[in-house]
Amino acid sequence: LRGKGVGPETFVGIYLERSWEMVWALLGILKAGGAYVSLDPHAPPDRLAFMMADTNMPVVLTQAAMAQKLPDTGATAVSLDTDWPTISAESQENPEHLALPENAAYVLFTSGSTGTPKGVVVEHRQLLNYLFSVRQRLQIPTGIRFATVSTFAADLGHTAVFPPLCFGGELHVIAEDRIGNPDAFADYFQQHQIDFLKIVPSHLSALLNAKQPAAVLPKQRLILGGEASSWELIETLQALKAESCKLYNHYGPTETAVGVLTYPVPEPIERETAVLPIGQPIHHTTVLIVDEQ
């Protein structure tokens, strides 16, 4: 990547099927000093072309079969499978650190209020503030097993991807065919004793159709985010989850580096509000509540 001109403020695409290769592609980009842009394999060609042109990305990390689907924007495709002999001949030493706290770490594209995709740039210092804050707020122990089930093209998964990499946990990238199969999902969670899961409430509700619904729940931390939750779901979860599992509601838009508000759900439930609260802000975050004026 360095040899192809990647450094601070250089945006590099990741165009891979959901796999562990995505994790070391991401780490390689950050180590090179660049910022990653996750390109969803299911996105239409026009959207991919817009994202690649908008970020002026010079390089895309992909695989040979997928590289053929990439729109022609002038970016160089590096195939992590067929190009591996060349990659493996490079130095095994950690490269000199070039990125500064104010440099970009990643770009995520939202739908945008105008209907045109909008790239949101998040810096290293913002991601770092989130990681240390959320570690404290969610009381994340060291050495636990995290599972990520969301697309890398959205920031929901960052709560599960970066803490294990940075704080000594174990990261499980759940395969695409298990994510929508409640029984296969439950089987994986039981086999690997998953401790931490962040998930969208509607996805979790679908997984609770497993033959053993309690088996789809983690052992220590269950984080709900990405959309509004309900007291009814909370009541179901509290009846199913292990006593050791703490439940949180997590909220925050892409522009704030994912969830910056956290609500620890009390046990027993104190149902004093019509909707599930979204909680208090993390460090260096201000929340403003406005009225019609």
mmCIF file of C-alpha atoms in Angstrom:
data_model
loop_
_atom_site.group_PDB
_atom_site.id
_atom_site.type_symbol
_atom_site.label_atom_id
_atom_site.label_comp_id
_atom_site.label_asym_id
_atom_site.label_seq_id
_atom_site.Cartn_x
_atom_site.Cartn_y
_atom_site.Cartn_z
ATOM 1 C CA LEU A 1 0.000 0.000 0.000
ATOM 2 C CA ARG A 2 2.809 2.441 0.856
ATOM 3 C CA GLY A 3 4.444 1.580 -2.461
ATOM 4 C CA LYS A 4 1.218 2.545 -4.229
ATOM 5 C CA GLY A 5 1.198 5.988 -2.611
ATOM 6 C CA VAL A 6 -1.076 5.287 0.359
ATOM 7 C CA GLY A 7 -0.510 7.561 3.341
ATOM 8 C CA PRO A 8 -2.434 10.059 5.496
ATOM 9 C CA GLU A 9 -5.669 11.311 3.891
ATOM 10 C CA THR A 10 -5.513 8.617 1.203
ATOM 11 C CA PHE A 11 -8.764 6.662 0.931
ATOM 12 C CA VAL A 12 -8.479 2.950 0.137
ATOM 13 C CA GLY A 13 -11.429 0.752 -0.779
ATOM 14 C CA ILE A 14 -12.230 -2.640 0.750
ATOM 15 C CA TYR A 15 -14.340 -4.652 -1.686
ATOM 16 C CA LEU A 16 -14.581 -8.132 -0.177
ATOM 17 C CA GLU A 17 -17.238 -10.636 0.735
ATOM 18 C CA ARG A 18 -17.860 -10.828 4.476
ATOM 19 C CA SER A 19 -14.795 -12.651 5.842
ATOM 20 C CA TRP A 20 -11.847 -12.372 8.193
ATOM 21 C CA GLU A 21 -9.813 -11.019 5.264
ATOM 22 C CA MET A 22 -11.777 -7.782 5.710
ATOM 23 C CA VAL A 23 -10.220 -7.339 9.144
ATOM 24 C CA TRP A 24 -6.618 -7.532 8.037
ATOM 25 C CA ALA A 25 -7.388 -5.424 4.952
ATOM 26 C CA LEU A 26 -8.697 -2.771 7.343
ATOM 27 C CA LEU A 27 -5.628 -3.076 9.603
ATOM 28 C CA GLY A 28 -3.261 -2.910 6.627
ATOM 29 C CA ILE A 29 -4.819 0.350 5.440
ATOM 30 C CA LEU A 30 -4.608 1.911 8.910
ATOM 31 C CA LYS A 31 -0.999 0.756 9.363
ATOM 32 C CA ALA A 32 -0.119 2.318 5.999
ATOM 33 C CA GLY A 33 -1.513 5.592 7.350
ATOM 34 C CA GLY A 34 -4.529 5.652 5.035
ATOM 35 C CA ALA A 35 -8.268 5.613 5.656
ATOM 36 C CA TYR A 36 -10.534 2.769 4.615
ATOM 37 C CA VAL A 37 -13.777 2.921 2.672
ATOM 38 C CA SER A 38 -15.863 -0.242 2.870
ATOM 39 C CA LEU A 39 -17.571 -0.949 -0.455
ATOM 40 C CA ASP A 40 -20.645 -3.140 -0.030
ATOM 41 C CA PRO A 41 -20.478 -6.135 -2.428
ATOM 42 C CA HIS A 42 -24.270 -5.895 -2.808
ATOM 43 C CA ALA A 43 -24.266 -2.209 -3.799
ATOM 44 C CA PRO A 44 -25.193 -1.343 -7.412
ATOM 45 C CA PRO A 45 -22.335 -0.342 -9.758
ATOM 46 C CA ASP A 46 -23.473 3.302 -9.945
ATOM 47 C CA ARG A 47 -23.210 3.707 -6.166
ATOM 48 C CA LEU A 48 -19.791 2.047 -6.089
ATOM 49 C CA ALA A 49 -18.577 4.301 -8.896
ATOM 50 C CA PHE A 50 -19.817 7.384 -7.043
ATOM 51 C CA MET A 51 -18.103 6.370 -3.778
ATOM 52 C CA MET A 52 -14.829 5.572 -5.520
ATOM 53 C CA ALA A 53 -14.827 8.838 -7.466
ATOM 54 C CA ASP A 54 -15.970 10.937 -4.501
ATOM 55 C CA THR A 55 -13.075 9.717 -2.334
ATOM 56 C CA ASN A 56 -10.607 9.669 -5.235
ATOM 57 C CA MET A 57 -9.383 6.269 -4.044
ATOM 58 C CA PRO A 58 -6.208 5.088 -5.795
ATOM 59 C CA VAL A 59 -6.355 1.472 -4.543
ATOM 60 C CA VAL A 60 -9.054 -1.108 -3.773
ATOM 61 C CA LEU A 61 -8.315 -4.271 -1.776
ATOM 62 C CA THR A 62 -10.390 -7.084 -3.245
ATOM 63 C CA GLN A 63 -10.236 -10.639 -4.612
ATOM 64 C CA ALA A 64 -9.721 -11.642 -8.237
ATOM 65 C CA ALA A 65 -13.305 -12.817 -8.835
ATOM 66 C CA MET A 66 -14.765 -9.648 -7.333
ATOM 67 C CA ALA A 67 -12.336 -7.270 -9.032
ATOM 68 C CA GLN A 68 -14.149 -7.905 -12.315
ATOM 69 C CA LYS A 69 -17.311 -6.332 -10.832
ATOM 70 C CA LEU A 70 -15.599 -3.073 -9.877
ATOM 71 C CA PRO A 71 -16.444 -0.013 -12.004
ATOM 72 C CA ASP A 72 -13.536 1.446 -13.951
ATOM 73 C CA THR A 73 -12.533 4.607 -12.075
ATOM 74 C CA GLY A 74 -8.788 4.320 -12.539
ATOM 75 C CA ALA A 75 -8.226 2.739 -9.115
ATOM 76 C CA THR A 76 -5.730 -0.137 -8.880
ATOM 77 C CA ALA A 77 -7.274 -3.404 -7.698
ATOM 78 C CA VAL A 78 -5.058 -5.444 -5.375
ATOM 79 C CA SER A 79 -6.354 -9.019 -5.179
ATOM 80 C CA LEU A 80 -5.599 -10.476 -1.774
ATOM 81 C CA ASP A 81 -5.778 -14.012 -3.175
ATOM 82 C CA THR A 82 -3.968 -13.991 -6.543
ATOM 83 C CA ASP A 83 -1.547 -11.168 -5.591
ATOM 84 C CA TRP A 84 -0.547 -12.820 -2.326
ATOM 85 C CA PRO A 85 2.863 -14.095 -3.564
ATOM 86 C CA THR A 86 3.847 -10.473 -4.274
ATOM 87 C CA ILE A 87 2.382 -9.197 -0.995
ATOM 88 C CA SER A 88 4.112 -11.877 1.080
ATOM 89 C CA ALA A 89 7.514 -10.819 -0.312
ATOM 90 C CA GLU A 90 7.180 -7.429 1.420
ATOM 91 C CA SER A 91 8.817 -6.603 4.768
ATOM 92 C CA GLN A 92 7.282 -8.270 7.825
ATOM 93 C CA GLU A 93 8.180 -5.312 10.072
ATOM 94 C CA ASN A 94 5.622 -2.833 11.323
ATOM 95 C CA PRO A 95 5.855 0.289 9.152
ATOM 96 C CA GLU A 96 6.759 3.700 10.529
ATOM 97 C CA HIS A 97 3.647 5.339 11.946
ATOM 98 C CA LEU A 98 2.540 8.267 9.765
ATOM 99 C CA ALA A 99 -1.091 9.037 10.659
ATOM 100 C CA LEU A 100 -1.811 11.745 13.237
ATOM 101 C CA PRO A 101 -4.872 11.975 15.516
ATOM 102 C CA GLU A 102 -6.478 14.499 13.155
ATOM 103 C CA ASN A 103 -6.039 12.289 10.071
ATOM 104 C CA ALA A 104 -8.929 10.314 8.604
ATOM 105 C CA ALA A 105 -9.415 6.725 9.816
ATOM 106 C CA TYR A 106 -12.399 5.802 7.654
ATOM 107 C CA VAL A 107 -15.182 7.142 5.442
ATOM 108 C CA LEU A 108 -18.740 5.827 5.617
ATOM 109 C CA PHE A 109 -21.421 6.764 3.132
ATOM 110 C CA THR A 110 -24.928 7.498 4.382
ATOM 111 C CA SER A 111 -27.975 7.791 2.157
ATOM 112 C CA GLY A 112 -27.977 11.572 2.591
ATOM 113 C CA SER A 113 -31.083 13.704 3.072
ATOM 114 C CA THR A 114 -31.012 14.663 -0.618
ATOM 115 C CA GLY A 115 -30.940 11.053 -1.782
ATOM 116 C CA THR A 116 -27.321 11.386 -2.903
ATOM 117 C CA PRO A 117 -24.792 9.316 -0.905
ATOM 118 C CA LYS A 118 -22.851 11.453 1.569
ATOM 119 C CA GLY A 119 -19.356 10.519 2.714
ATOM 120 C CA VAL A 120 -18.719 11.051 6.436
ATOM 121 C CA VAL A 121 -15.040 11.256 7.407
ATOM 122 C CA VAL A 122 -14.140 10.054 10.909
ATOM 123 C CA GLU A 123 -10.711 10.841 12.315
ATOM 124 C CA HIS A 124 -8.456 8.674 14.465
ATOM 125 C CA ARG A 125 -9.004 10.881 17.529
ATOM 126 C CA GLN A 126 -12.783 10.541 17.233
ATOM 127 C CA LEU A 127 -12.591 6.767 16.894
ATOM 128 C CA LEU A 128 -10.126 6.557 19.795
ATOM 129 C CA ASN A 129 -12.366 8.683 22.026
ATOM 130 C CA TYR A 130 -15.266 6.383 21.195
ATOM 131 C CA LEU A 131 -13.282 3.220 21.935
ATOM 132 C CA PHE A 132 -11.983 4.286 25.341
ATOM 133 C CA SER A 133 -15.353 5.785 26.299
ATOM 134 C CA VAL A 134 -17.412 2.793 25.262
ATOM 135 C CA ARG A 135 -14.990 0.410 26.971
ATOM 136 C CA GLN A 136 -15.651 2.210 30.241
ATOM 137 C CA ARG A 137 -19.358 2.824 29.673
ATOM 138 C CA LEU A 138 -20.172 -0.769 28.714
ATOM 139 C CA GLN A 139 -17.772 -2.123 31.360
ATOM 140 C CA ILE A 140 -16.084 -4.383 28.811
ATOM 141 C CA PRO A 141 -13.804 -6.951 30.484
ATOM 142 C CA THR A 142 -10.540 -7.988 28.839
ATOM 143 C CA GLY A 143 -10.246 -11.246 26.962
ATOM 144 C CA ILE A 144 -13.908 -11.698 25.996
ATOM 145 C CA ARG A 145 -15.258 -13.007 22.697
ATOM 146 C CA PHE A 146 -16.926 -10.448 20.425
ATOM 147 C CA ALA A 147 -19.160 -11.255 17.453
ATOM 148 C CA THR A 148 -19.887 -8.884 14.601
ATOM 149 C CA VAL A 149 -22.969 -9.439 12.453
ATOM 150 C CA SER A 150 -23.416 -6.102 10.676
ATOM 151 C CA THR A 151 -22.010 -5.039 7.318
ATOM 152 C CA PHE A 152 -18.596 -3.363 7.362
ATOM 153 C CA ALA A 153 -20.158 -0.681 5.152
ATOM 154 C CA ALA A 154 -22.018 0.638 8.223
ATOM 155 C CA ASP A 155 -20.580 1.842 11.523
ATOM 156 C CA LEU A 156 -22.769 -0.342 13.753
ATOM 157 C CA GLY A 157 -20.103 -3.040 13.747
ATOM 158 C CA HIS A 158 -17.345 -0.758 15.021
ATOM 159 C CA THR A 159 -18.538 -1.321 18.585
ATOM 160 C CA ALA A 160 -17.669 -5.005 18.148
ATOM 161 C CA VAL A 161 -14.720 -4.871 15.725
ATOM 162 C CA PHE A 162 -12.292 -2.396 17.294
ATOM 163 C CA PRO A 163 -12.512 -3.170 21.057
ATOM 164 C CA PRO A 164 -11.286 -6.774 20.701
ATOM 165 C CA LEU A 165 -8.498 -5.705 18.325
ATOM 166 C CA CYS A 166 -7.379 -2.857 20.613
ATOM 167 C CA PHE A 167 -8.100 -4.263 24.074
ATOM 168 C CA GLY A 168 -7.162 -7.927 23.864
ATOM 169 C CA GLY A 169 -10.435 -9.622 23.002
ATOM 170 C CA GLU A 170 -11.340 -12.256 20.416
ATOM 171 C CA LEU A 171 -13.222 -11.221 17.269
ATOM 172 C CA HIS A 172 -15.634 -13.530 15.425
ATOM 173 C CA VAL A 173 -16.835 -12.363 11.991
ATOM 174 C CA ILE A 174 -20.077 -14.314 11.649
ATOM 175 C CA ALA A 175 -20.504 -15.720 8.138
ATOM 176 C CA GLU A 176 -23.212 -14.391 5.828
ATOM 177 C CA ASP A 177 -25.107 -17.697 5.706
ATOM 178 C CA ARG A 178 -25.396 -17.851 9.509
ATOM 179 C CA ILE A 179 -26.531 -14.262 10.055
ATOM 180 C CA GLY A 180 -30.053 -14.908 8.743
ATOM 181 C CA ASN A 181 -30.375 -18.500 9.970
ATOM 182 C CA PRO A 182 -31.539 -18.498 13.625
ATOM 183 C CA ASP A 183 -30.581 -22.102 14.381
ATOM 184 C CA ALA A 184 -27.174 -21.889 12.681
ATOM 185 C CA PHE A 185 -26.547 -18.607 14.500
ATOM 186 C CA ALA A 186 -27.491 -20.145 17.857
ATOM 187 C CA ASP A 187 -25.280 -23.155 17.186
ATOM 188 C CA TYR A 188 -22.252 -20.941 16.492
ATOM 189 C CA PHE A 189 -22.836 -18.848 19.617
ATOM 190 C CA GLN A 190 -23.027 -21.949 21.785
ATOM 191 C CA GLN A 191 -19.982 -23.620 20.221
ATOM 192 C CA HIS A 192 -17.799 -20.538 20.631
ATOM 193 C CA GLN A 193 -19.293 -19.129 23.848
ATOM 194 C CA ILE A 194 -19.741 -15.590 22.451
ATOM 195 C CA ASP A 195 -19.686 -12.932 25.195
ATOM 196 C CA PHE A 196 -20.464 -9.681 23.341
ATOM 197 C CA LEU A 197 -22.963 -8.838 20.606
ATOM 198 C CA LYS A 198 -24.174 -5.544 19.181
ATOM 199 C CA ILE A 199 -27.177 -5.942 16.921
ATOM 200 C CA VAL A 200 -30.159 -4.150 15.374
ATOM 201 C CA PRO A 201 -33.376 -4.951 17.339
ATOM 202 C CA SER A 202 -35.297 -6.157 14.265
ATOM 203 C CA HIS A 203 -32.465 -8.567 13.370
ATOM 204 C CA LEU A 204 -32.358 -9.891 16.923
ATOM 205 C CA SER A 205 -36.140 -10.341 16.956
ATOM 206 C CA ALA A 206 -35.865 -12.529 13.852
ATOM 207 C CA LEU A 207 -33.078 -14.609 15.425
ATOM 208 C CA LEU A 208 -35.245 -15.256 18.483
ATOM 209 C CA ASN A 209 -37.241 -17.635 16.251
ATOM 210 C CA ALA A 210 -34.486 -20.199 16.850
ATOM 211 C CA LYS A 211 -35.508 -23.494 18.440
ATOM 212 C CA GLN A 212 -33.553 -22.379 21.499
ATOM 213 C CA PRO A 213 -33.939 -18.569 21.488
ATOM 214 C CA ALA A 214 -31.763 -18.064 24.559
ATOM 215 C CA ALA A 215 -28.869 -19.612 22.603
ATOM 216 C CA VAL A 216 -28.620 -16.619 20.227
ATOM 217 C CA LEU A 217 -27.786 -14.288 23.132
ATOM 218 C CA PRO A 218 -24.244 -13.494 24.329
ATOM 219 C CA LYS A 219 -22.973 -14.369 27.790
ATOM 220 C CA GLN A 220 -21.880 -10.936 29.050
ATOM 221 C CA ARG A 221 -22.961 -7.890 26.987
ATOM 222 C CA LEU A 222 -25.909 -7.412 24.615
ATOM 223 C CA ILE A 223 -25.987 -4.014 22.895
ATOM 224 C CA LEU A 224 -29.017 -2.840 20.915
ATOM 225 C CA GLY A 225 -28.464 -0.094 18.337
ATOM 226 C CA GLY A 226 -29.133 1.135 14.830
ATOM 227 C CA GLU A 227 -32.876 1.632 15.301
ATOM 228 C CA ALA A 228 -35.458 2.215 18.036
ATOM 229 C CA SER A 229 -36.111 -0.643 20.418
ATOM 230 C CA SER A 230 -39.220 -1.496 22.462
ATOM 231 C CA TRP A 231 -39.987 -2.403 26.052
ATOM 232 C CA GLU A 232 -41.657 -5.585 24.796
ATOM 233 C CA LEU A 233 -38.387 -6.796 23.263
ATOM 234 C CA ILE A 234 -36.512 -5.842 26.438
ATOM 235 C CA GLU A 235 -38.920 -7.883 28.563
ATOM 236 C CA THR A 236 -38.430 -10.895 26.266
ATOM 237 C CA LEU A 237 -34.657 -10.556 26.443
ATOM 238 C CA GLN A 238 -34.549 -10.214 30.200
ATOM 239 C CA ALA A 239 -36.546 -13.429 30.527
ATOM 240 C CA LEU A 240 -34.154 -15.301 28.180
ATOM 241 C CA LYS A 241 -30.674 -13.936 28.836
ATOM 242 C CA ALA A 242 -28.121 -15.286 31.264
ATOM 243 C CA GLU A 243 -27.869 -13.576 34.634
ATOM 244 C CA SER A 244 -24.310 -12.529 33.740
ATOM 245 C CA CYS A 245 -25.469 -10.676 30.584
ATOM 246 C CA LYS A 246 -25.896 -6.902 30.871
ATOM 247 C CA LEU A 247 -28.242 -5.187 28.414
ATOM 248 C CA TYR A 248 -27.666 -1.725 26.899
ATOM 249 C CA ASN A 249 -29.432 0.571 24.441
ATOM 250 C CA HIS A 250 -26.903 2.437 22.283
ATOM 251 C CA TYR A 251 -27.522 5.364 19.948
ATOM 252 C CA GLY A 252 -25.546 7.712 17.730
ATOM 253 C CA PRO A 253 -25.342 8.755 14.067
ATOM 254 C CA THR A 254 -22.432 8.100 11.704
ATOM 255 C CA GLU A 255 -21.286 11.713 12.065
ATOM 256 C CA THR A 256 -20.483 11.180 15.769
ATOM 257 C CA ALA A 257 -18.422 7.998 15.243
ATOM 258 C CA VAL A 258 -21.309 5.600 15.987
ATOM 259 C CA GLY A 259 -23.098 5.236 19.361
ATOM 260 C CA VAL A 260 -22.343 8.130 21.692
ATOM 261 C CA LEU A 261 -25.378 7.688 23.950
ATOM 262 C CA THR A 262 -25.700 4.654 26.197
ATOM 263 C CA TYR A 263 -28.547 3.469 28.418
ATOM 264 C CA PRO A 264 -27.926 0.537 30.790
ATOM 265 C CA VAL A 265 -31.261 -1.262 31.066
ATOM 266 C CA PRO A 266 -32.073 -1.688 34.784
ATOM 267 C CA GLU A 267 -33.038 -4.998 36.356
ATOM 268 C CA PRO A 268 -35.834 -5.285 37.101
ATOM 269 C CA ILE A 269 -37.180 -2.970 34.393
ATOM 270 C CA GLU A 270 -38.168 0.529 35.513
ATOM 271 C CA ARG A 271 -40.702 1.271 32.788
ATOM 272 C CA GLU A 272 -41.123 4.985 33.546
ATOM 273 C CA THR A 273 -41.074 6.217 29.929
ATOM 274 C CA ALA A 274 -43.194 5.403 26.879
ATOM 275 C CA VAL A 275 -40.122 4.519 24.802
ATOM 276 C CA LEU A 276 -36.804 2.950 25.726
ATOM 277 C CA PRO A 277 -34.366 5.738 26.715
ATOM 278 C CA ILE A 278 -31.135 6.273 24.791
ATOM 279 C CA GLY A 279 -29.155 7.332 27.841
ATOM 280 C CA GLN A 280 -26.233 9.604 28.628
ATOM 281 C CA PRO A 281 -23.455 10.862 26.318
ATOM 282 C CA ILE A 282 -19.914 9.485 26.366
ATOM 283 C CA HIS A 283 -16.805 11.652 26.974
ATOM 284 C CA HIS A 284 -16.347 14.834 24.920
ATOM 285 C CA THR A 285 -19.901 14.609 23.594
ATOM 286 C CA THR A 286 -22.672 17.145 24.153
ATOM 287 C CA VAL A 287 -26.350 16.314 23.675
ATOM 288 C CA LEU A 288 -28.803 19.110 22.898
ATOM 289 C CA ILE A 289 -32.540 18.632 23.379
ATOM 290 C CA VAL A 290 -34.540 21.064 21.261
ATOM 291 C CA ASP A 291 -38.233 21.962 20.955
ATOM 292 C CA GLU A 292 -40.248 23.312 18.025
ATOM 293 C CA GLN A 293 -38.447 26.670 18.304
#
